[in-house]
Backbone as a chain_set.jsonl record, in Angstrom:
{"seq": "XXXXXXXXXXXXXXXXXXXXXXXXXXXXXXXXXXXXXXXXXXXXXXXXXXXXXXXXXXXXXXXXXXXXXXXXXXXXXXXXXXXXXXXXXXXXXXXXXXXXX", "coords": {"N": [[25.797, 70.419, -68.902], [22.508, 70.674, -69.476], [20.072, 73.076, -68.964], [17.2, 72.229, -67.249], [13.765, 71.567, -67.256], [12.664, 71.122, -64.37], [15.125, 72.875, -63.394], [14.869, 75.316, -63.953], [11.668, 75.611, -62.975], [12.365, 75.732, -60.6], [14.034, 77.971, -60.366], [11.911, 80.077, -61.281], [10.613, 80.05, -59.196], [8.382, 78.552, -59.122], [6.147, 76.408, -58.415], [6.097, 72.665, -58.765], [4.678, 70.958, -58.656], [2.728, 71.773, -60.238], [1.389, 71.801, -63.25], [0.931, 73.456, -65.127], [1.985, 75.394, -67.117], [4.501, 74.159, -68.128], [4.603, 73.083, -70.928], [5.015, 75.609, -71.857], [7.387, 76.826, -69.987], [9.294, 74.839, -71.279], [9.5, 75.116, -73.976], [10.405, 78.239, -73.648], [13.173, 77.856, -72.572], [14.513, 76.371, -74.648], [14.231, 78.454, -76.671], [15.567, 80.437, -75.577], [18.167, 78.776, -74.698], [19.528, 78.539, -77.345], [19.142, 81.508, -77.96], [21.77, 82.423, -76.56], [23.659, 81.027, -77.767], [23.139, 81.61, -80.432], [23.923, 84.926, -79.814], [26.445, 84.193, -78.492], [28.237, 82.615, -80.034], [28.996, 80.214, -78.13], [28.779, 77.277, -76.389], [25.585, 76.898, -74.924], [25.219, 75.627, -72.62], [27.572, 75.73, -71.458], [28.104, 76.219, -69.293], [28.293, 77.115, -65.663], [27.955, 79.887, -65.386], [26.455, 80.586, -68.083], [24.415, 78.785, -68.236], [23.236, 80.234, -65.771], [22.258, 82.693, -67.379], [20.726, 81.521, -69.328], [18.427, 80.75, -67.324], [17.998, 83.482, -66.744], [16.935, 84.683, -68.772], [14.757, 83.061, -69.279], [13.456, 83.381, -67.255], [12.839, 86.051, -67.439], [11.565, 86.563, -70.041], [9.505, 84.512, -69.342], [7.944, 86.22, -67.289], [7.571, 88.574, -68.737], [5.288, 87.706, -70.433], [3.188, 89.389, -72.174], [1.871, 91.726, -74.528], [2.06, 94.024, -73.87], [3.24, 96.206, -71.298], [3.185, 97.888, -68.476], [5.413, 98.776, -67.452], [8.248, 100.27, -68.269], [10.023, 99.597, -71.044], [9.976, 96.84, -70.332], [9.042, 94.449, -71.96], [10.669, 94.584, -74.602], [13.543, 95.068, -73.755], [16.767, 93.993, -72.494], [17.417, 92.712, -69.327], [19.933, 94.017, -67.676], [21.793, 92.205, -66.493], [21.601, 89.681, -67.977], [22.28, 91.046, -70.378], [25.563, 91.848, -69.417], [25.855, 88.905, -68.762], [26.114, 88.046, -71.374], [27.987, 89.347, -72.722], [30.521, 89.014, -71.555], [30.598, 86.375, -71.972], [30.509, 86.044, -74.755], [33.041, 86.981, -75.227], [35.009, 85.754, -73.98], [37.499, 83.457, -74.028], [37.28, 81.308, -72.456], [35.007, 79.843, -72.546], [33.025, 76.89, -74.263], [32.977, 76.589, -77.852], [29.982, 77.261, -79.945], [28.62, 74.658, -81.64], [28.378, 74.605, -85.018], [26.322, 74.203, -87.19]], "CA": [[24.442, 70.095, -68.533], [20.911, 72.242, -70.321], [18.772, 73.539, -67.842], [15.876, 71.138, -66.787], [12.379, 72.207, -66.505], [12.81, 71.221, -62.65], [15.645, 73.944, -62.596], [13.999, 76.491, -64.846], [10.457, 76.403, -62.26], [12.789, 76.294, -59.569], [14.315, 79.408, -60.793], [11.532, 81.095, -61.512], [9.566, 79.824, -58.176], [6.776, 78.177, -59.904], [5.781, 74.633, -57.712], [7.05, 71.271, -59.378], [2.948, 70.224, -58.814], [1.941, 72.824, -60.767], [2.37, 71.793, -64.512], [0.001, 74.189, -66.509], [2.938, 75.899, -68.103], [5.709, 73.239, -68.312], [5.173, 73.224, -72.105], [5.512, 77.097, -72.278], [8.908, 76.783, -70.118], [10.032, 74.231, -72.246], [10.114, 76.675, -75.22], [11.565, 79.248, -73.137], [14.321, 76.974, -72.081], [14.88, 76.129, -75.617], [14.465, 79.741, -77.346], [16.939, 80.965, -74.197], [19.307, 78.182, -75.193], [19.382, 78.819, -78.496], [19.746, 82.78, -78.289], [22.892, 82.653, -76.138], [24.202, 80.21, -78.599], [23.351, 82.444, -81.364], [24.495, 85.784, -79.435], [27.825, 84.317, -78.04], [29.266, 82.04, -80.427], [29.315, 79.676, -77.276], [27.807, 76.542, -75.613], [24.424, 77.411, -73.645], [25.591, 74.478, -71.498], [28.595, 74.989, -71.044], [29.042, 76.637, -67.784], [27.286, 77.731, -65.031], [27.568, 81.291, -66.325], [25.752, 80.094, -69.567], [23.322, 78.185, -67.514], [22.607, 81.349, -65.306], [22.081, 83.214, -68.468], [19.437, 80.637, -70.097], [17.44, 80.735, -66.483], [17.092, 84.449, -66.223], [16.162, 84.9, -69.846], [13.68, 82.174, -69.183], [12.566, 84.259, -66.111], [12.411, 87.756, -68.175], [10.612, 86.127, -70.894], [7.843, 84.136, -68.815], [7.412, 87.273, -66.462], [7.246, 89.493, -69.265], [4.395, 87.435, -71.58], [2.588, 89.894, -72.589], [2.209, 91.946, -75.566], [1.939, 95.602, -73.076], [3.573, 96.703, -70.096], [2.939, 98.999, -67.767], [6.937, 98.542, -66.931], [8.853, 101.147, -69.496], [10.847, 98.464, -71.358], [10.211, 95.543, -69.74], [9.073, 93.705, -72.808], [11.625, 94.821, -75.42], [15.078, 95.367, -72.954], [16.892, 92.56, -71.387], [18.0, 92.821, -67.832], [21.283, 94.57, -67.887], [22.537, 91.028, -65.656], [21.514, 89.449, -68.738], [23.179, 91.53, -71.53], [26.479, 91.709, -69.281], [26.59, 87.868, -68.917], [26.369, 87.663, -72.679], [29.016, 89.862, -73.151], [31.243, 88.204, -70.72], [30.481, 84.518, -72.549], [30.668, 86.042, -75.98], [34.309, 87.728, -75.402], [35.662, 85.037, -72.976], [37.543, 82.349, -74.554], [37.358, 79.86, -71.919], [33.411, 78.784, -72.821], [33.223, 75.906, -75.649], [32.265, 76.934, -79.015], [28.883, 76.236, -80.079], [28.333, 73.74, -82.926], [28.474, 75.314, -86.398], [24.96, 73.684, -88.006]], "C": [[23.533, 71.247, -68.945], [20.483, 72.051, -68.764], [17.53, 73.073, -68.347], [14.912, 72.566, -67.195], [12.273, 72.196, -65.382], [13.745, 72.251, -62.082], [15.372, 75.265, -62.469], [12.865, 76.685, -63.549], [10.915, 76.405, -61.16], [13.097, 77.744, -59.145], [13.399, 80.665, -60.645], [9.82, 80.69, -60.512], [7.999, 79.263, -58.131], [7.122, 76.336, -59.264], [5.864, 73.636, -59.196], [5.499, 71.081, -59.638], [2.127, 70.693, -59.901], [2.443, 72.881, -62.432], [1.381, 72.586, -65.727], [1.382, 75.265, -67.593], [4.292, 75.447, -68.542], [5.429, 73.601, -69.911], [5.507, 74.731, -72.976], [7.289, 77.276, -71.603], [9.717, 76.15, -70.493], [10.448, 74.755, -72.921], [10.641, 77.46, -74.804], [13.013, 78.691, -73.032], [15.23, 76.988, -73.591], [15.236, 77.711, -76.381], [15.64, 80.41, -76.564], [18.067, 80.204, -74.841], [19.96, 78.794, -76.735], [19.713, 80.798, -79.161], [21.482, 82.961, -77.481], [23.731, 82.202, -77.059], [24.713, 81.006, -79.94], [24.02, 83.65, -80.969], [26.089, 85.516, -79.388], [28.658, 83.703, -78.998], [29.216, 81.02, -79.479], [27.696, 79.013, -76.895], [26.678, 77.478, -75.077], [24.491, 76.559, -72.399], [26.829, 74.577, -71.019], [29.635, 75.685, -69.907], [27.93, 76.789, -67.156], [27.034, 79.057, -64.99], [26.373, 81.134, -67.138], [24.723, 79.476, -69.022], [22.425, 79.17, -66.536], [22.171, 82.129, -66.135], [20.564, 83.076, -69.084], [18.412, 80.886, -69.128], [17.221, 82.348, -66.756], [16.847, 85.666, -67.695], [14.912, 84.729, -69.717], [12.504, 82.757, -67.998], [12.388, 85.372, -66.863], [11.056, 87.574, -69.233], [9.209, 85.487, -70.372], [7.233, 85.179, -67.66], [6.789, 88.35, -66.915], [5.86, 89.517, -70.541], [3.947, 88.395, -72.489], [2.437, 90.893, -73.484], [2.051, 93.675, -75.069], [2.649, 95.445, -71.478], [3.515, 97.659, -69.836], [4.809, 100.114, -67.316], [7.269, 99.377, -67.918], [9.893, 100.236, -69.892], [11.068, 97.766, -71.231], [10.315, 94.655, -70.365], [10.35, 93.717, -74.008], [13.225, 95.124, -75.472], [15.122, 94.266, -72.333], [17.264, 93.275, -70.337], [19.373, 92.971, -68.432], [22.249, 93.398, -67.297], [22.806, 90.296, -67.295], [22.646, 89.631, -70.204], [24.842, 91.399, -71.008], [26.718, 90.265, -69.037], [27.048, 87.402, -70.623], [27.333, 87.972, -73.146], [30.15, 89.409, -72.559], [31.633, 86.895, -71.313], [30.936, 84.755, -73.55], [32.35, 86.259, -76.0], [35.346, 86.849, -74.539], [36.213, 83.652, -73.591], [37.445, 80.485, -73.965], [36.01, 79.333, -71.914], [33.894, 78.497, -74.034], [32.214, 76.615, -76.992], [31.085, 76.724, -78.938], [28.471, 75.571, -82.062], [27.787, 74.627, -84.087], [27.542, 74.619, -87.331], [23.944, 74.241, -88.42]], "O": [[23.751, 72.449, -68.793], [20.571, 71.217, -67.863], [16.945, 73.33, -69.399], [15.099, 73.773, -67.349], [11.761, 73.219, -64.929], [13.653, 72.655, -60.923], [15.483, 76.077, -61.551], [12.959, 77.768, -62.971], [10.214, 76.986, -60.331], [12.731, 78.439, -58.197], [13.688, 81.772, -60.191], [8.634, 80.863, -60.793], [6.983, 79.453, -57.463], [7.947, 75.475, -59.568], [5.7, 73.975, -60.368], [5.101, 71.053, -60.803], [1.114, 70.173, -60.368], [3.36, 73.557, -62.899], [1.227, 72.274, -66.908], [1.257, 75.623, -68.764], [5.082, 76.144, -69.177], [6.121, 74.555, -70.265], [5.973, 74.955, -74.094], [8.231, 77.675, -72.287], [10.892, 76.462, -70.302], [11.636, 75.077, -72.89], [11.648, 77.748, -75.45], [13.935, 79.329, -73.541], [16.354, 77.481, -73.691], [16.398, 78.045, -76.607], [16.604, 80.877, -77.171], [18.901, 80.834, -75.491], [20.953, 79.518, -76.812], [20.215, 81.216, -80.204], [22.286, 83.712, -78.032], [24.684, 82.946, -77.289], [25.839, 81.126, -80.424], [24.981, 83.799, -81.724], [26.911, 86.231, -79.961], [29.829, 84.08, -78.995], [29.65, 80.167, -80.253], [26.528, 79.401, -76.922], [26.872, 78.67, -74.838], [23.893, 76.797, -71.35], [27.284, 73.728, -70.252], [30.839, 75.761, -69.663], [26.807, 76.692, -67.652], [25.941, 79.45, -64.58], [25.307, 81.614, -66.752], [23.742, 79.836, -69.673], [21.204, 79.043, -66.442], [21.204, 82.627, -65.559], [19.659, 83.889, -69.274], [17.352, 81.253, -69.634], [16.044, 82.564, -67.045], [16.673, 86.885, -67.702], [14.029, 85.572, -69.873], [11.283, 82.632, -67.9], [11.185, 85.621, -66.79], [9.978, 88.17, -69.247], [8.095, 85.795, -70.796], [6.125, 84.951, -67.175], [5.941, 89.03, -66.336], [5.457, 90.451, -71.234], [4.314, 88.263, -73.656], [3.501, 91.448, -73.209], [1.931, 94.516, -75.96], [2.422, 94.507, -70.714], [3.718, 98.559, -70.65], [5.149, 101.273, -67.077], [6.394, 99.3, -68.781], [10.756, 100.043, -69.035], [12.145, 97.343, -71.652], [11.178, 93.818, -70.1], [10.925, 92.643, -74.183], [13.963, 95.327, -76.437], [14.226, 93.618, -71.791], [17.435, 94.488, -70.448], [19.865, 92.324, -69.357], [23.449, 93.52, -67.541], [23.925, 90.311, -67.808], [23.401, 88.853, -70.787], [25.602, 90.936, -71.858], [27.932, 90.058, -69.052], [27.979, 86.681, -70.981], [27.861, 87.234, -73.978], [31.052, 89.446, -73.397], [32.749, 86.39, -71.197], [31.866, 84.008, -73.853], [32.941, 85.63, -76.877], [36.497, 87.272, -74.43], [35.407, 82.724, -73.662], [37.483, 79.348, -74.435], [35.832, 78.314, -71.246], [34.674, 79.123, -74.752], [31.047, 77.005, -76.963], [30.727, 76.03, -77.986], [28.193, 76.063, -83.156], [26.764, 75.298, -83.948], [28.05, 74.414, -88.433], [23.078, 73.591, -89.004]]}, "num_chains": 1, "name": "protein.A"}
């Protein structure tokens, strides 16, 4: 199962009512999917590892918009949760490949 947009603004505490940036966490959702995929070798779906992964990309990335931070690396460093699930997914043979296209 991908991660919704209903799990994604759950995730990242943003009201269901409230749809002014649904088509920005769409693209996150997607660019998230899509880098684990590329990083690991492996599904973005195909665990709930890999699914925790995609959300708190999707949270780093829509928290971090902006093209300055005040934060020392906020924009250009992932969350160390982040980098060690990747490394975990990438080196772990029990997640499913991901499609070779």
């Amino acid at each position: 199962m991908a991660v919704t947009l209903e799990q994604a603004k759950n995730y990242l505490k943003v009201d269901e009512d409230i749809t002014d940036d649904d088509e920005l966490i769409s693209s996150l959702i997607s660019a998230a999917s899509d880098y684990v995929e590329k990083t690991t070798g492996k599904r973005a779906d195909g665990s709930p590892l890999c699914e925790l992964c995609v959300k708190q990309l999707v949270a780093h990335w829509y928290e971090n918009r902006a093209v300055y931070s005040s934060k020392p690396g906020a924009i250009n460093v992932l969350p160390h949760t982040v980098t060690a699930l990747l490394t975990h997914i990438a080196q772990c043979e029990a997640y499913p490949e991901a499609d070779k296209t």
